[in-house]
Amino acid sequence: MLAAEPAIACDGIVKVFGSGTDALTILRDASFVVRHQEFVSILGSSGSGKSTLFRFIAGLLKPTSGHIKILGREVEGPRDDVTLMFQNPTLFPWMSVLDNVLFPISYRFGRPTREQQAYARDLIATVGLAGKEKFSPSQLSGGMQQRVALARSLVRHPRIILLDEPFSALDEMLRENLAIDVHRILSKAECTVVLVTHSISEAVLLSDRVLILAGAPASITDVVAVDLPRPRTVATLDHPAYADACRTLRAAMRRNFQEAADV
Amino acid sequence: MFKRPIAILVLLAAFILWELACRVFDVPSYLLPKPSEVIVAAINFGGNWWSAITETFLTVMCGFGLALLIGFPLAILISHSPFAYRAIYPFLVIKQSTPIVAVAPIIIVVGGTGLVAKSVVAATVAIFPIVVATATGLMATPKEFLELARSVHDHPRKALLRIRLPFAVRYIFSGLRVAITLAVIGAVVAEFVSAGRGLGYLVYSSTAFMNTPMAFAALLVLGFLGLVLFSLVGIIQALLFPWASEMPAAGAADA
């Protein structure tokens, strides 16, 4: 029964901010599904409403109308099996690296068990920060801080991870390395991933499918399947299909951009 | 306390210049006493210092404590609801722009010359920076911090205690540093009008009797008391919340 359901199903999502004459429609009938263990990117320019959509799936905001189902159940608020990563690492400066990773447990249930602490240490090692458990976040670089945030998002064994431009504050080389590591770690954890981004190359490098969110009000205008083998590595960047997918997406984005300019 | 010995050198140089100027121009001591006369007056006062200092110190600390007791809940209320903000904030501004010298006699008349009334005067001036700094800090908490907390557990009171308040610590302490020096001013003003004891009263009564060297001595001790209390707030922050001074680097400020 459960397996037949998609991981995420968004159906006819509409968001209107304000009311009366001031009403501004941000999203119009956005519909899509994400399959189990799929990596899907929602690609859109800034202000396209992609962060709003992200917050709907996370249960942090409610759409004006439409339905979002996660693993077959209507989203009514934040769920235990869905975790988030933001553009900023969002680490608490008053906690050590280890305590930040354990935050989802300690904030909810109080003191973590010995097993949970051991698992958090494992995760810190997995993201490449072994030995830095006692560090303060301010002692780490931006990329390392985002790695801590990745470990934190995995600490409660989530089924779904939502990424809101987590690499966009980093410089290019760092960004590719981190993105590839994140992809590998999340694939291994058998997570379903939704990445919200404005970067075509990032979307292609990581995704199985890319959804373009465009228009005003915005909806899903294009769905592009990325036919690249897993695992994604630096070599993926030289694959002919990578360039093809980038070209297709760029053309679609251009077309949307042109349509918006013509109006 | 003096991390910059240069400040001590400046102070010494000023004293020497002051002493020389008084001697060269032969200024009468009731107008401007020489530093040496001030020191002599201070030494002659001897054991009486202790009661004067403790009296003022007590008023400052009680006033400061009172300001914290009222200021924190008020700040939480203001940051929590826009309605409370609009309802309370204008009165805080009016209160702060009314000179304490004008308010203090009224408080003393109503409350008497005891510790309670004097503490109220000190608290009246100290409360404003505490409320403003705390409310600002609570409201400056990055949205993503709160969203992250909410995605784990939707619990506003927990978010206040474990996310908003820790985040506001840096703001709160900058408010406390201003508040403690204002509390000293408030205590001195209260002592001026209540006429009894303390360093403020010492300044007041010494000038009334043209004992200018003594007034200067009391003034210097007051300044020193303010400096000690100000530094103490900084030391407490560094001891209890060492992370709060390095917070901007943690990527919180640009969220």
Short mmCIF file of C-alpha atoms in Angstrom, two decimals:
data_model
loop_
_atom_site.label_atom_id
_atom_site.label_comp_id
_atom_site.label_asym_id
_atom_site.label_seq_id
_atom_site.Cartn_x
_atom_site.Cartn_y
_atom_site.Cartn_z
CA MET A 1 0.00 0.00 0.00
CA LEU A 2 2.64 2.47 1.16
CA ALA A 3 5.05 1.61 -1.63
CA ALA A 4 2.43 2.47 -4.22
CA GLU A 5 2.22 6.01 -2.86
CA PRO A 6 4.80 8.52 -4.12
CA ALA A 7 7.14 10.04 -1.52
CA ILE A 8 5.72 13.50 -2.13
CA ALA A 9 2.60 14.44 -4.09
CA CYS A 10 1.72 18.09 -4.64
CA ASP A 11 -1.65 18.68 -6.25
CA GLY A 12 -2.96 22.05 -7.41
CA ILE A 13 -0.95 24.21 -5.01
CA VAL A 14 -2.12 27.83 -4.97
CA LYS A 15 -0.73 30.55 -2.76
CA VAL A 16 -2.26 34.01 -2.50
CA PHE A 17 -0.65 36.61 -0.25
CA GLY A 18 -2.88 39.35 1.07
CA SER A 19 -6.55 39.74 0.21
CA GLY A 20 -8.96 41.96 -1.71
CA THR A 21 -7.35 44.35 -4.18
CA ASP A 22 -3.91 43.80 -2.63
CA ALA A 23 -4.06 40.06 -3.21
CA LEU A 24 -0.97 38.72 -4.94
CA THR A 25 -1.01 35.22 -6.36
CA ILE A 26 2.44 33.63 -6.04
CA LEU A 27 1.72 30.05 -7.06
CA ARG A 28 -0.96 28.84 -9.46
CA ASP A 29 -1.80 25.19 -9.70
CA ALA A 30 1.65 23.75 -9.03
CA SER A 31 1.42 19.96 -9.25
CA PHE A 32 4.10 17.26 -9.25
CA VAL A 33 5.13 14.01 -7.62
CA VAL A 34 8.46 12.86 -6.25
CA ARG A 35 9.16 9.12 -6.20
CA HIS A 36 10.86 7.20 -3.44
CA GLN A 37 14.60 7.82 -3.24
CA GLU A 38 14.40 10.17 -6.18
CA PHE A 39 16.49 13.35 -6.25
CA VAL A 40 14.35 16.13 -7.70
CA SER A 41 15.31 19.77 -8.17
CA ILE A 42 12.89 22.65 -8.34
CA LEU A 43 14.63 25.17 -10.56
CA GLY A 44 13.47 28.79 -10.58
CA SER A 45 14.81 32.32 -10.61
CA SER A 46 14.76 34.39 -7.44
CA GLY A 47 11.29 35.41 -6.41
CA SER A 48 9.68 32.57 -8.35
CA GLY A 49 8.03 31.20 -5.23
CA LYS A 50 10.31 28.17 -4.88
CA SER A 51 11.16 28.93 -1.26
CA THR A 52 7.45 29.24 -0.50
CA LEU A 53 6.85 25.85 -2.09
CA PHE A 54 9.74 24.47 -0.01
CA ARG A 55 8.05 25.71 3.16
CA PHE A 56 4.76 24.09 2.17
CA ILE A 57 6.39 20.69 1.76
CA ALA A 58 8.21 21.22 5.07
CA GLY A 59 4.89 21.98 6.76
CA LEU A 60 6.10 25.40 7.89
CA LEU A 61 3.51 27.26 5.80
CA LYS A 62 0.11 26.31 4.47
CA PRO A 63 -0.94 26.82 0.84
CA THR A 64 -4.11 28.80 0.14
CA SER A 65 -5.49 25.75 -1.64
CA GLY A 66 -4.30 22.43 -2.96
CA HIS A 67 -3.02 19.27 -1.30
CA ILE A 68 0.41 18.03 -0.34
CA LYS A 69 0.77 14.41 0.64
CA ILE A 70 3.94 12.94 2.04
CA LEU A 71 4.13 9.13 2.08
CA GLY A 72 0.38 9.08 1.55
CA ARG A 73 -0.55 11.42 4.41
CA GLU A 74 -1.72 15.02 4.11
CA VAL A 75 0.88 17.53 5.41
CA GLU A 76 -0.51 19.33 8.43
CA GLY A 77 2.71 20.61 9.94
CA PRO A 78 6.37 19.67 10.32
CA ARG A 79 6.92 15.89 10.29
CA ASP A 80 9.53 13.78 12.04
CA ASP A 81 10.58 12.01 8.84
CA VAL A 82 11.19 15.22 6.87
CA THR A 83 14.24 17.38 7.59
CA LEU A 84 15.58 20.62 6.19
CA MET A 85 18.79 22.29 5.10
CA PHE A 86 18.83 26.02 4.45
CA GLN A 87 21.04 28.39 2.47
CA ASN A 88 22.71 29.37 5.74
CA PRO A 89 24.10 26.54 7.87
CA THR A 90 21.82 27.75 10.69
CA LEU A 91 24.07 26.36 13.41
CA PHE A 92 23.50 27.63 16.93
CA PRO A 93 26.64 29.49 18.04
CA TRP A 94 26.08 28.55 21.68
CA MET A 95 26.39 24.82 20.92
CA SER A 96 29.34 22.67 19.92
CA VAL A 97 29.35 20.82 16.59
CA LEU A 98 28.17 17.64 18.33
CA ASP A 99 25.35 19.43 20.18
CA ASN A 100 24.24 21.08 16.95
CA VAL A 101 24.04 17.69 15.24
CA LEU A 102 22.07 16.34 18.21
CA PHE A 103 19.78 19.40 18.32
CA PRO A 104 16.77 17.70 16.64
CA ILE A 105 16.85 15.08 19.41
CA SER A 106 17.70 17.27 22.42
CA TYR A 107 15.23 20.01 21.49
CA ARG A 108 12.42 17.54 21.18
CA PHE A 109 13.15 14.83 23.74
CA GLY A 110 15.86 16.17 26.06
CA ARG A 111 19.16 14.45 26.68
CA PRO A 112 20.20 12.12 23.82
CA THR A 113 20.94 8.49 24.61
CA ARG A 114 24.40 6.97 24.36
CA GLU A 115 23.44 5.30 21.07
CA GLN A 116 22.17 8.56 19.61
CA GLN A 117 25.39 10.30 20.61
CA ALA A 118 27.45 7.55 18.99
CA TYR A 119 25.36 7.83 15.84
CA ALA A 120 25.86 11.62 15.77
CA ARG A 121 29.62 11.05 16.02
CA ASP A 122 29.42 8.59 13.13
CA LEU A 123 27.56 11.16 11.05
CA ILE A 124 30.15 13.83 11.84
CA ALA A 125 32.81 11.42 10.61
CA THR A 126 30.72 10.61 7.51
CA VAL A 127 30.57 14.27 6.51
CA GLY A 128 34.35 14.47 6.95
CA LEU A 129 34.60 16.33 10.24
CA ALA A 130 35.87 13.59 12.58
CA GLY A 131 37.70 15.13 15.53
CA LYS A 132 35.81 18.41 15.31
CA GLU A 133 32.92 17.36 17.60
CA LYS A 134 33.83 19.80 20.35
CA PHE A 135 34.51 22.73 18.01
CA SER A 136 32.36 25.81 18.05
CA PRO A 137 30.62 26.54 14.72
CA SER A 138 32.53 29.82 14.42
CA GLN A 139 35.77 27.83 14.23
CA LEU A 140 34.64 26.15 11.00
CA SER A 141 34.58 27.42 7.41
CA GLY A 142 31.28 27.98 5.60
CA GLY A 143 31.56 24.63 3.79
CA MET A 144 32.31 22.76 7.01
CA GLN A 145 29.37 24.44 8.74
CA GLN A 146 27.09 23.24 5.96
CA ARG A 147 28.50 19.71 6.45
CA VAL A 148 27.51 19.93 10.12
CA ALA A 149 24.03 20.98 9.00
CA LEU A 150 23.93 17.90 6.74
CA ALA A 151 24.85 15.63 9.65
CA ARG A 152 22.17 17.29 11.76
CA SER A 153 19.52 16.75 9.09
CA LEU A 154 20.33 13.01 9.11
CA VAL A 155 20.42 12.41 12.86
CA ARG A 156 16.80 11.28 13.13
CA HIS A 157 16.90 8.91 10.14
CA PRO A 158 14.61 10.97 7.87
CA ARG A 159 12.89 9.55 4.79
CA ILE A 160 12.83 12.90 3.00
CA ILE A 161 15.34 15.77 2.99
CA LEU A 162 14.47 19.22 1.69
CA LEU A 163 17.36 21.43 0.58
CA ASP A 164 16.83 25.17 0.12
CA GLU A 165 19.86 26.36 -1.90
CA PRO A 166 22.30 24.92 0.63
CA PHE A 167 25.34 25.45 -1.62
CA SER A 168 24.68 28.92 -2.96
CA ALA A 169 26.70 30.77 -0.30
CA LEU A 170 29.87 28.84 -1.21
CA ASP A 171 32.45 29.41 -3.90
CA GLU A 172 32.39 27.21 -6.99
CA MET A 173 34.96 24.46 -6.27
CA LEU A 174 33.75 24.08 -2.70
CA ARG A 175 30.19 23.99 -3.95
CA GLU A 176 30.81 21.13 -6.42
CA ASN A 177 32.71 19.09 -3.84
CA LEU A 178 30.07 19.57 -1.18
CA ALA A 179 27.23 18.91 -3.62
CA ILE A 180 28.80 15.61 -4.74
CA ASP A 181 29.42 14.57 -1.12
CA VAL A 182 25.87 15.45 -0.14
CA HIS A 183 24.53 13.43 -3.07
CA ARG A 184 26.61 10.39 -2.12
CA ILE A 185 25.69 10.56 1.56
CA LEU A 186 21.99 11.08 0.93
CA SER A 187 21.88 8.26 -1.67
CA LYS A 188 23.49 5.93 0.84
CA ALA A 189 20.97 6.99 3.49
CA GLU A 190 18.23 6.08 0.96
CA CYS A 191 16.61 9.49 1.30
CA THR A 192 14.20 11.12 -1.08
CA VAL A 193 15.56 14.59 -1.80
CA VAL A 194 13.99 17.81 -3.04
CA LEU A 195 16.48 20.56 -3.87
CA VAL A 196 15.32 24.09 -4.44
CA THR A 197 17.87 26.03 -6.50
CA HIS A 198 18.43 28.73 -9.11
CA SER A 199 21.55 27.04 -10.49
CA ILE A 200 21.09 24.97 -13.66
CA SER A 201 24.46 23.22 -13.34
CA GLU A 202 23.81 22.27 -9.73
CA ALA A 203 20.35 20.93 -10.57
CA VAL A 204 21.71 18.77 -13.41
CA LEU A 205 24.71 17.51 -11.45
CA LEU A 206 22.52 16.18 -8.64
CA SER A 207 19.04 15.45 -9.94
CA ASP A 208 17.17 12.56 -11.51
CA ARG A 209 14.55 15.03 -12.66
CA VAL A 210 14.42 18.83 -12.77
CA LEU A 211 11.15 20.74 -12.47
CA ILE A 212 11.12 24.32 -13.70
CA LEU A 213 9.02 26.67 -11.63
CA ALA A 214 8.27 29.81 -13.65
CA GLY A 215 5.69 32.40 -14.55
CA ALA A 216 3.86 34.99 -12.50
CA PRO A 217 1.98 33.46 -10.77
CA ALA A 218 4.32 30.48 -10.96
CA SER A 219 3.59 26.89 -11.84
CA ILE A 220 5.64 23.91 -13.00
CA THR A 221 6.26 24.68 -16.68
CA ASP A 222 8.74 21.96 -17.63
CA VAL A 223 9.93 18.61 -16.34
CA VAL A 224 13.35 17.50 -17.59
CA ALA A 225 14.68 14.01 -16.86
CA VAL A 226 18.45 13.89 -16.33
CA ASP A 227 19.82 10.66 -17.75
CA LEU A 228 23.10 10.46 -15.87
CA PRO A 229 24.46 7.46 -13.98
CA ARG A 230 24.74 7.37 -10.20
CA PRO A 231 26.94 7.93 -8.29
CA ARG A 232 27.42 11.49 -9.43
CA THR A 233 31.07 12.50 -9.34
CA VAL A 234 33.32 15.17 -10.77
CA ALA A 235 33.39 13.01 -13.94
CA THR A 236 29.62 13.58 -14.31
CA LEU A 237 30.45 17.16 -15.27
CA ASP A 238 32.23 15.88 -18.42
CA HIS A 239 29.46 13.46 -19.44
CA PRO A 240 27.77 14.39 -22.77
CA ALA A 241 24.32 14.00 -21.19
CA TYR A 242 25.28 16.62 -18.59
CA ALA A 243 25.83 19.24 -21.25
CA ASP A 244 22.64 18.17 -23.05
CA ALA A 245 20.52 18.52 -19.94
CA CYS A 246 22.05 21.90 -19.14
CA ARG A 247 21.29 23.08 -22.68
CA THR A 248 17.68 21.87 -22.53
CA LEU A 249 17.13 23.55 -19.18
CA ARG A 250 18.77 26.78 -20.23
CA ALA A 251 16.55 26.93 -23.33
CA ALA A 252 13.44 26.32 -21.21
CA MET A 253 14.49 28.97 -18.68
CA ARG A 254 15.21 31.43 -21.51
CA ARG A 255 11.80 30.79 -23.04
CA ASN A 256 10.09 31.46 -19.70
CA PHE A 257 12.20 34.54 -19.19
CA GLN A 258 11.28 35.79 -22.68
CA GLU A 259 7.58 35.19 -22.08
CA ALA A 260 7.74 37.12 -18.86
CA ALA A 261 9.51 40.00 -20.63
CA ASP A 262 6.91 40.06 -23.42
CA VAL A 263 3.98 40.50 -21.05
CA MET B 1 40.32 45.98 34.36
CA PHE B 2 42.66 48.41 32.61
CA LYS B 3 43.49 46.43 29.52
CA ARG B 4 44.94 49.57 28.01
CA PRO B 5 47.57 51.04 30.31
CA ILE B 6 47.54 54.05 27.99
CA ALA B 7 44.31 55.16 29.70
CA ILE B 8 46.13 55.25 33.06
CA LEU B 9 48.93 57.32 31.53
CA VAL B 10 46.39 59.80 30.11
CA LEU B 11 44.75 60.05 33.53
CA LEU B 12 48.11 60.66 35.25
CA ALA B 13 49.07 63.28 32.68
CA ALA B 14 45.74 65.04 33.18
CA PHE B 15 46.23 65.09 36.95
CA ILE B 16 49.75 66.51 36.62
CA LEU B 17 48.55 69.18 34.18
CA TRP B 18 45.67 70.01 36.50
CA GLU B 19 47.99 70.29 39.53
CA LEU B 20 50.41 72.52 37.60
CA ALA B 21 47.63 74.75 36.23
CA CYS B 22 46.21 75.27 39.72
CA ARG B 23 49.64 76.18 41.11
CA VAL B 24 50.67 78.46 38.21
CA PHE B 25 47.39 80.41 38.09
CA ASP B 26 46.89 80.23 41.86
CA VAL B 27 43.28 79.01 41.64
CA PRO B 28 41.49 79.08 45.03
CA SER B 29 40.70 75.57 46.24
CA TYR B 30 36.95 76.21 46.71
CA LEU B 31 36.73 76.89 42.96
CA LEU B 32 39.04 74.19 41.67
CA PRO B 33 41.05 72.17 44.17
CA LYS B 34 44.45 70.73 43.28
CA PRO B 35 44.55 66.94 42.88
CA SER B 36 46.85 66.82 45.90
CA GLU B 37 44.17 68.54 47.99
CA VAL B 38 41.58 66.08 46.70
CA ILE B 39 43.78 63.18 47.75
CA VAL B 40 44.30 64.68 51.20
CA ALA B 41 40.54 65.19 51.59
CA ALA B 42 39.93 61.60 50.51
CA ILE B 43 42.47 60.24 53.03
CA ASN B 44 41.04 62.34 55.85
CA PHE B 45 37.56 60.98 55.18
CA GLY B 46 39.00 57.55 56.05
CA GLY B 47 36.59 54.89 57.27
CA ASN B 48 33.52 56.90 56.33
CA TRP B 49 34.09 55.90 52.70
CA TRP B 50 32.98 52.39 53.40
CA SER B 51 29.43 53.30 54.47
CA ALA B 52 29.06 55.89 51.68
CA ILE B 53 30.19 53.43 49.00
CA THR B 54 28.10 50.51 50.27
CA GLU B 55 25.04 52.75 50.53
CA THR B 56 25.30 53.87 46.90
CA PHE B 57 26.32 50.41 45.73
CA LEU B 58 23.26 48.91 47.40
CA THR B 59 20.94 51.44 45.76
CA VAL B 60 22.53 50.80 42.35
CA MET B 61 22.27 47.03 42.65
CA CYS B 62 18.68 47.06 43.94
CA GLY B 63 17.67 49.51 41.21
CA PHE B 64 19.45 47.43 38.57
CA GLY B 65 17.83 44.25 39.86
CA LEU B 66 14.43 45.87 39.84
CA ALA B 67 15.01 47.09 36.28
CA LEU B 68 15.88 43.52 35.22
CA LEU B 69 12.84 42.12 36.98
CA ILE B 70 10.50 44.48 35.16
CA GLY B 71 12.49 44.93 31.96
CA PHE B 72 12.82 41.28 30.89
CA PRO B 73 9.12 40.36 30.99
CA LEU B 74 8.28 43.68 29.34
CA ALA B 75 10.77 43.00 26.53
CA ILE B 76 9.39 39.49 25.99
CA LEU B 77 5.87 40.90 25.85
CA ILE B 78 6.87 43.62 23.39
CA SER B 79 8.73 41.24 21.10
CA HIS B 80 5.91 38.73 21.28
CA SER B 81 2.99 40.85 20.17
CA PRO B 82 2.82 43.88 17.87
CA PHE B 83 -0.17 45.03 19.93
CA ALA B 84 1.86 45.12 23.15
CA TYR B 85 4.63 46.87 21.24
CA ARG B 86 2.31 49.66 20.10
CA ALA B 87 0.65 49.85 23.52
CA ILE B 88 3.78 49.97 25.69
CA TYR B 89 6.61 51.38 23.61
CA PRO B 90 5.39 55.03 23.41
CA PHE B 91 5.25 55.21 27.21
CA LEU B 92 8.78 53.89 27.50
CA VAL B 93 9.97 56.61 25.14
CA ILE B 94 8.06 59.30 27.04
CA LYS B 95 9.49 57.99 30.31
CA GLN B 96 13.00 58.00 28.90
CA SER B 97 12.77 61.54 27.53
CA THR B 98 11.50 62.91 30.84
CA PRO B 99 14.60 63.98 32.83
CA ILE B 100 15.17 61.81 35.90
CA VAL B 101 16.10 64.92 37.91
CA ALA B 102 12.50 66.06 37.46
CA VAL B 103 10.99 62.70 38.32
CA ALA B 104 13.20 61.76 41.27
CA PRO B 105 11.82 64.35 43.78
CA ILE B 106 8.29 63.10 43.10
CA ILE B 107 9.27 59.48 43.66
CA ILE B 108 11.07 60.42 46.89
CA VAL B 109 8.07 62.40 48.12
CA VAL B 110 5.76 59.49 47.41
CA GLY B 111 8.04 56.67 48.51
CA GLY B 112 10.13 58.29 51.25
CA THR B 113 13.91 58.48 51.52
CA GLY B 114 14.48 54.78 52.11
CA LEU B 115 16.24 52.20 49.96
CA VAL B 116 13.05 51.24 48.14
CA ALA B 117 12.26 54.70 46.78
CA LYS B 118 15.89 55.32 45.84
CA SER B 119 16.07 51.96 44.03
CA VAL B 120 12.92 52.87 42.14
CA VAL B 121 14.62 56.06 40.92
CA ALA B 122 17.65 54.07 39.77
CA ALA B 123 15.45 51.42 38.14
CA THR B 124 13.42 54.08 36.33
CA VAL B 125 16.43 55.16 34.29
CA ALA B 126 18.00 51.72 33.92
CA ILE B 127 14.96 49.95 32.56
CA PHE B 128 14.84 51.53 29.10
CA PRO B 129 18.08 50.14 27.62
CA ILE B 130 17.29 46.71 29.09
CA VAL B 131 13.87 46.57 27.42
CA VAL B 132 15.06 47.95 24.09
CA ALA B 133 18.16 45.75 23.85
CA THR B 134 16.37 42.57 24.93
CA ALA B 135 13.39 43.14 22.64
CA THR B 136 15.71 43.95 19.73
CA GLY B 137 17.72 40.78 20.33
CA LEU B 138 14.62 38.60 20.60
CA MET B 139 13.20 40.02 17.40
CA ALA B 140 16.53 39.80 15.55
CA THR B 141 16.60 36.00 15.86
CA PRO B 142 17.11 34.73 12.28
CA LYS B 143 13.95 33.31 10.74
CA GLU B 144 15.77 30.12 9.77
CA PHE B 145 16.74 29.42 13.40
CA LEU B 146 13.07 29.52 14.33
CA GLU B 147 11.98 27.51 11.29
CA LEU B 148 14.56 24.86 12.06
CA ALA B 149 13.34 24.65 15.65
CA ARG B 150 9.75 24.53 14.51
CA SER B 151 10.49 21.76 12.03
CA VAL B 152 11.77 19.69 14.97
CA HIS B 153 9.18 20.65 17.55
CA ASP B 154 6.45 23.26 17.24
CA HIS B 155 6.65 24.77 20.72
CA PRO B 156 6.79 28.60 20.98
CA ARG B 157 7.75 28.73 24.69
CA LYS B 158 10.63 26.33 24.11
CA ALA B 159 11.72 28.43 21.15
CA LEU B 160 11.75 31.51 23.37
CA LEU B 161 13.84 29.89 26.09
CA ARG B 162 16.21 27.85 23.96
CA ILE B 163 16.54 29.81 20.72
CA ARG B 164 15.43 33.42 21.08
CA LEU B 165 16.90 34.17 24.51
CA PRO B 166 20.32 32.61 23.85
CA PHE B 167 20.45 34.47 20.55
CA ALA B 168 19.58 37.73 22.33
CA VAL B 169 22.36 37.38 24.95
CA ARG B 170 24.77 39.56 23.02
CA TYR B 171 22.12 42.27 22.66
CA ILE B 172 21.01 41.93 26.29
CA PHE B 173 24.53 42.46 27.61
CA SER B 174 25.12 45.57 25.53
CA GLY B 175 21.89 46.86 27.08
CA LEU B 176 23.02 45.85 30.58
CA ARG B 177 26.28 47.75 30.19
CA VAL B 178 24.37 50.96 29.46
CA ALA B 179 21.79 50.16 32.14
CA ILE B 180 24.32 49.71 34.96
CA THR B 181 25.90 53.12 34.35
CA LEU B 182 22.45 54.69 34.16
CA ALA B 183 21.56 53.00 37.46
CA VAL B 184 24.58 54.73 39.04
CA ILE B 185 23.31 58.07 37.73
CA GLY B 186 19.83 57.29 39.02
CA ALA B 187 21.15 56.37 42.46
CA VAL B 188 23.16 59.60 42.69
CA VAL B 189 20.16 61.69 41.66
CA ALA B 190 18.06 59.90 44.29
CA GLU B 191 20.69 60.69 46.92
CA PHE B 192 20.78 64.33 45.83
CA VAL B 193 17.08 64.74 46.51
CA SER B 194 16.64 62.39 49.44
CA ALA B 195 19.51 63.95 51.46
CA GLY B 196 20.93 61.35 53.77
CA ARG B 197 23.79 59.06 52.88
CA GLY B 198 25.80 57.76 49.98
CA LEU B 199 28.31 59.14 47.49
CA GLY B 200 25.74 61.34 45.74
CA TYR B 201 24.80 62.95 49.04
CA LEU B 202 28.50 63.41 49.78
CA VAL B 203 28.97 65.42 46.57
CA TYR B 204 25.84 67.41 47.32
CA SER B 205 26.63 68.24 50.93
CA SER B 206 30.33 68.96 50.28
CA THR B 207 29.55 71.55 47.62
CA ALA B 208 26.93 73.11 49.92
CA PHE B 209 29.68 73.68 52.50
CA MET B 210 32.19 74.86 49.87
CA ASN B 211 34.26 71.77 50.65
CA THR B 212 35.17 71.39 46.99
CA PRO B 213 38.13 69.00 47.48
CA MET B 214 35.80 66.53 49.23
CA ALA B 215 33.20 66.89 46.46
CA PHE B 216 35.88 66.06 43.89
CA ALA B 217 37.03 63.07 45.90
CA ALA B 218 33.46 61.72 46.07
CA LEU B 219 33.06 62.36 42.34
CA LEU B 220 36.20 60.36 41.54
CA VAL B 221 35.07 57.45 43.71
CA LEU B 222 31.69 57.54 41.95
CA GLY B 223 33.38 57.42 38.58
CA PHE B 224 35.47 54.50 39.74
CA LEU B 225 32.38 52.68 41.04
CA GLY B 226 30.69 53.14 37.66
CA LEU B 227 33.77 51.83 35.87
CA VAL B 228 34.00 48.77 38.12
CA LEU B 229 30.32 47.91 37.66
CA PHE B 230 30.53 48.44 33.88
CA SER B 231 33.55 46.13 33.65
CA LEU B 232 31.85 43.58 35.88
CA VAL B 233 29.00 43.23 33.39
CA GLY B 234 31.54 42.55 30.64
CA ILE B 235 33.38 40.01 32.80
CA ILE B 236 30.14 38.18 33.62
CA GLN B 237 29.31 37.98 29.91
CA ALA B 238 32.75 36.63 29.07
CA LEU B 239 32.55 34.02 31.85
CA LEU B 240 28.99 32.80 31.37
CA PHE B 241 28.51 33.29 27.62
CA PRO B 242 31.92 33.11 25.96
CA TRP B 243 30.34 32.34 22.59
CA ALA B 244 28.29 35.55 22.59
CA SER B 245 31.26 37.77 21.73
CA GLU B 246 32.16 35.73 18.64
CA MET B 247 28.62 35.35 17.35
CA PRO B 248 28.74 37.32 14.08
CA ALA B 249 31.29 34.87 12.71
CA ALA B 250 28.85 31.99 13.13
CA GLY B 251 26.86 32.97 10.08
CA ALA B 252 23.90 34.08 12.16
CA ALA B 253 24.10 37.76 11.42
CA ASP B 254 23.67 37.51 7.66
CA ALA B 255 20.59 35.30 7.78
#
